[in-house]
């Protein structure tokens, strides 16, 4: 087995429940490589919701919390407020984050709380058998849209920028090195980092989105159909916009703001009387 | 390079066969623990150690290491 994975995974839980060729394993490697490079193993806590993608951290030999569908961000915010020293990594799927957990995403981004959210976008509900998700592209035949989808997909990364996240990146599983670097940057960033990973689900989105169940074909497709965005560059139409899409260091983080308020109270009201 | 494919973890998805830029892997007759055909690093002399197969293997089955030959 791979030496790096061997050191970080719970070997008695393996093999993973992922189908052959599933992109979740690639994201697992990228995360482990990022954590290993930053040497932060003991300072990381992982939180995940429900779905195949939420099983990614469950194999890590670290602090992991596997919570309920759509509520990963709610649990993570609670954990971060209770233990601000921990670097919290949140793993969610496109259904988990954009459909049932959309409200939590809205509030976490608005607060700009210091979390690193890794949203695995496989364009479908993988675990429950291939139903349409809010991120399914147009004209895809899924289990719940047998005539083809007819609503516009939600672009997770652009949504997060508009909601107020301060580090936003999008990569595909065909960009494993860049993904690792973004995860490192996301962990180091103070504020909400949102990393969308376009991933392959050969079993479900293979047949309904890409038209082939071969994971290697889908990886090649993702590589050829993505363009890497740099600031000020024009984006090619029809390609997946990859890269670091937004980075803002100026907005204050939620816990800092909260601490500021508490000190303000302590100095003016609680201690104020004693000082005079 | 010393390349190993662990038969207890390989699920036979075939990603390594297609993404290796030097075409190191070929399909072999050997089967893994899941009963699928396994890749074999037959052209390992061509490997330049980029590590892409390690990163893209979804199950962590591949390990690529520098080979140090004992010279004495
Ligand atoms: C409250 C609740 N509603 C519905 C479900 C059923 N359910 C389980 S996983 C899932 C979809 C997960 O999709 P996604 O987040 O995209 O993850 P993926 O499997 O695609 O990685 C649903 C609807 C549930 N477990 N709990
Ligand atoms: S159903 Fe899709 S997302 Fe779930 S393990 Fe299989 S390939 Fe991966
Ligand atoms: Mg999904």
Coordinates of N, CA and C in Angstrom, one line a residue, chain A residues 84-166:
Chain A
X84 N -11.6 26.8 19.3 CA -11.0 27.7 18.2 C -9.6 27.3 17.8
X85 N -8.9 26.5 18.6 CA -7.5 26.2 18.3 C -7.4 25.1 17.2
X86 N -8.5 24.4 17.0 CA -8.5 23.3 16.0 C -8.7 23.9 14.6
X87 N -8.0 23.3 13.6 CA -8.3 23.6 12.2 C -9.4 22.7 11.8
X88 N -10.5 23.2 11.4 CA -11.6 22.3 11.1 C -11.8 22.2 9.6
X89 N -11.8 20.9 9.1 CA -12.0 20.6 7.7 C -13.4 20.1 7.6
X90 N -14.1 20.6 6.6 CA -15.5 20.1 6.4 C -15.6 19.4 5.0
X91 N -16.1 18.2 5.0 CA -16.3 17.5 3.7 C -17.7 17.4 3.5
X92 N -18.2 17.9 2.4 CA -19.6 17.7 2.0 C -19.7 17.4 0.5
X93 N -20.9 16.9 0.2 CA -21.2 16.6 -1.2 C -22.0 17.8 -1.8
X94 N -22.3 17.7 -3.1 CA -23.1 18.7 -3.7 C -24.5 18.7 -3.2
X95 N -25.1 17.5 -3.0 CA -26.4 17.4 -2.4 C -26.4 17.9 -1.0
X96 N -25.4 17.5 -0.3 CA -25.2 17.8 1.1 C -25.1 19.3 1.4
X97 N -24.3 19.9 0.5 CA -23.9 21.3 0.8 C -24.9 22.3 0.1
X98 N -25.4 22.0 -1.1 CA -26.2 23.0 -1.8 C -27.7 22.7 -1.7
X99 N -28.1 21.5 -1.5 CA -29.5 21.2 -1.4 C -30.0 21.3 0.0
X100 N -29.8 20.3 0.8 CA -30.4 20.2 2.1 C -29.6 21.2 3.1
X101 N -28.3 21.4 2.8 CA -27.5 22.2 3.7 C -27.3 23.6 3.2
X102 N -28.1 24.1 2.2 CA -27.8 25.4 1.6 C -27.9 26.5 2.6
X103 N -28.8 26.4 3.5 CA -29.0 27.4 4.5 C -27.8 27.6 5.4
X104 N -27.2 26.4 5.7 CA -26.0 26.5 6.6 C -24.8 27.1 5.8
X105 N -24.7 26.8 4.5 CA -23.7 27.4 3.7 C -23.8 28.9 3.7
X106 N -25.1 29.4 3.5 CA -25.3 30.8 3.5 C -24.8 31.5 4.7
X107 N -25.1 30.9 5.9 CA -24.8 31.5 7.1 C -23.3 31.4 7.5
X108 N -22.7 30.3 7.1 CA -21.3 30.1 7.4 C -20.5 31.1 6.5
X109 N -20.8 31.2 5.3 CA -20.1 32.2 4.4 C -20.3 33.6 4.8
X110 N -21.5 33.9 5.2 CA -21.8 35.3 5.7 C -21.0 35.6 6.9
X111 N -20.9 34.6 7.8 CA -20.1 34.9 9.1 C -18.6 34.9 8.8
X112 N -18.2 34.3 7.7 CA -16.7 34.2 7.4 C -16.0 33.6 8.6
X113 N -16.5 32.5 9.0 CA -15.9 31.7 10.2 C -14.8 30.9 9.6
X114 N -13.7 30.7 10.4 CA -12.5 30.1 10.0 C -12.6 28.6 9.8
X115 N -13.2 28.1 8.7 CA -13.3 26.7 8.4 C -12.8 26.5 7.0
X116 N -12.4 25.3 6.7 CA -12.0 24.9 5.3 C -13.1 23.9 4.8
X117 N -13.9 24.3 3.8 CA -15.0 23.5 3.3 C -14.5 22.9 2.0
X118 N -14.5 21.6 1.9 CA -14.2 20.9 0.7 C -15.5 20.3 0.1
X119 N -16.0 20.9 -0.9 CA -17.3 20.4 -1.5 C -17.0 19.5 -2.7
X120 N -17.3 18.2 -2.6 CA -17.1 17.3 -3.6 C -18.3 17.3 -4.6
X121 N -18.1 17.9 -5.7 CA -19.2 18.1 -6.7 C -19.1 17.0 -7.7
X122 N -20.0 15.9 -7.5 CA -20.0 14.9 -8.6 C -21.3 15.0 -9.4
X123 N -21.9 16.1 -9.3 CA -23.1 16.4 -10.1 C -24.3 15.5 -9.9
X124 N -24.3 14.8 -8.7 CA -25.4 13.8 -8.6 C -25.5 13.4 -7.1
X125 N -26.6 12.8 -6.7 CA -26.7 12.1 -5.4 C -26.1 10.7 -5.6
X126 N -24.9 10.5 -5.2 CA -24.3 9.2 -5.5 C -24.8 8.1 -4.6
X127 N -24.8 8.4 -3.3 CA -25.1 7.3 -2.4 C -26.5 6.7 -2.5
X128 N -27.5 7.6 -2.8 CA -28.8 7.1 -2.8 C -29.3 6.6 -4.2
X129 N -28.4 6.6 -5.2 CA -28.7 5.9 -6.4 C -28.9 6.8 -7.6
X130 N -28.3 8.0 -7.7 CA -28.3 8.8 -8.9 C -29.5 9.7 -9.1
X131 N -30.0 10.3 -8.1 CA -31.0 11.3 -8.3 C -30.4 12.7 -8.7
X132 N -31.2 13.6 -9.2 CA -30.7 14.9 -9.6 C -30.3 15.7 -8.4
X133 N -29.2 16.4 -8.5 CA -28.8 17.3 -7.4 C -28.9 18.8 -8.0
X134 N -28.8 19.8 -7.1 CA -28.8 21.1 -7.6 C -27.7 21.5 -8.6
X135 N -26.6 20.6 -8.6 CA -25.5 20.9 -9.4 C -25.5 20.1 -10.7
X136 N -26.5 19.3 -10.9 CA -26.5 18.6 -12.2 C -26.6 19.5 -13.4
X137 N -25.8 19.3 -14.4 CA -25.9 20.2 -15.6 C -27.2 20.0 -16.4
X138 N -27.4 20.9 -17.3 CA -28.6 20.8 -18.1 C -28.7 19.6 -19.0
X139 N -29.9 19.1 -19.3 CA -30.1 18.0 -20.2 C -29.4 16.7 -19.8
X140 N -29.4 16.4 -18.5 CA -28.9 15.1 -18.1 C -30.0 14.2 -17.6
X141 N -30.0 13.0 -18.1 CA -31.1 12.1 -17.6 C -30.7 11.4 -16.4
X142 N -31.3 11.7 -15.3 CA -31.0 11.0 -14.0 C -32.2 10.2 -13.6
X143 N -32.1 9.6 -12.4 CA -33.2 8.8 -11.9 C -34.5 9.6 -11.7
X144 N -34.3 10.9 -11.3 CA -35.5 11.7 -11.0 C -35.7 12.8 -12.1
X145 N -35.0 12.7 -13.2 CA -35.3 13.6 -14.3 C -35.2 12.8 -15.6
X146 N -36.1 11.9 -15.8 CA -36.0 10.9 -16.9 C -36.1 11.6 -18.3
X147 N -36.6 12.8 -18.4 CA -36.6 13.5 -19.7 C -35.5 14.5 -19.9
X148 N -34.6 14.5 -18.9 CA -33.5 15.4 -19.0 C -33.7 16.6 -18.0
X149 N -32.7 17.1 -17.4 CA -32.9 18.2 -16.5 C -33.2 19.5 -17.2
X150 N -33.9 20.4 -16.7 CA -34.2 21.7 -17.4 C -34.1 22.9 -16.5
X151 N -33.4 22.7 -15.3 CA -33.1 23.9 -14.5 C -31.6 24.1 -14.5
X152 N -31.2 25.4 -14.4 CA -29.8 25.7 -14.4 C -29.1 25.2 -13.2
X153 N -27.9 24.6 -13.3 CA -27.2 24.2 -12.2 C -26.7 25.3 -11.3
X154 N -26.5 25.1 -10.0 CA -25.9 26.0 -9.1 C -24.4 25.9 -9.2
X155 N -23.7 27.0 -9.4 CA -22.2 26.9 -9.4 C -21.8 27.2 -8.0
X156 N -21.3 26.1 -7.3 CA -21.0 26.2 -5.9 C -20.0 27.3 -5.6
X157 N -18.9 27.4 -6.3 CA -17.8 28.3 -6.0 C -18.3 29.8 -6.2
X158 N -19.0 30.0 -7.3 CA -19.4 31.4 -7.5 C -20.5 31.8 -6.5
X159 N -21.3 30.8 -6.1 CA -22.3 31.1 -5.0 C -21.5 31.5 -3.7
X160 N -20.5 30.7 -3.4 CA -19.7 31.0 -2.1 C -19.1 32.4 -2.2
X161 N -18.6 32.8 -3.4 CA -18.0 34.1 -3.5 C -19.0 35.2 -3.2
X162 N -20.2 35.0 -3.8 CA -21.3 36.0 -3.6 C -21.8 36.0 -2.2
X163 N -21.7 34.9 -1.5 CA -22.2 34.8 -0.1 C -21.2 35.4 0.9
X164 N -19.9 35.5 0.5 CA -19.0 36.2 1.4 C -17.8 35.3 1.8
X165 N -17.6 34.2 1.2 CA -16.4 33.4 1.6 C -15.2 34.1 1.1
X166 N -14.1 33.9 1.8 CA -12.9 34.8 1.5 C -11.8 34.0 0.8

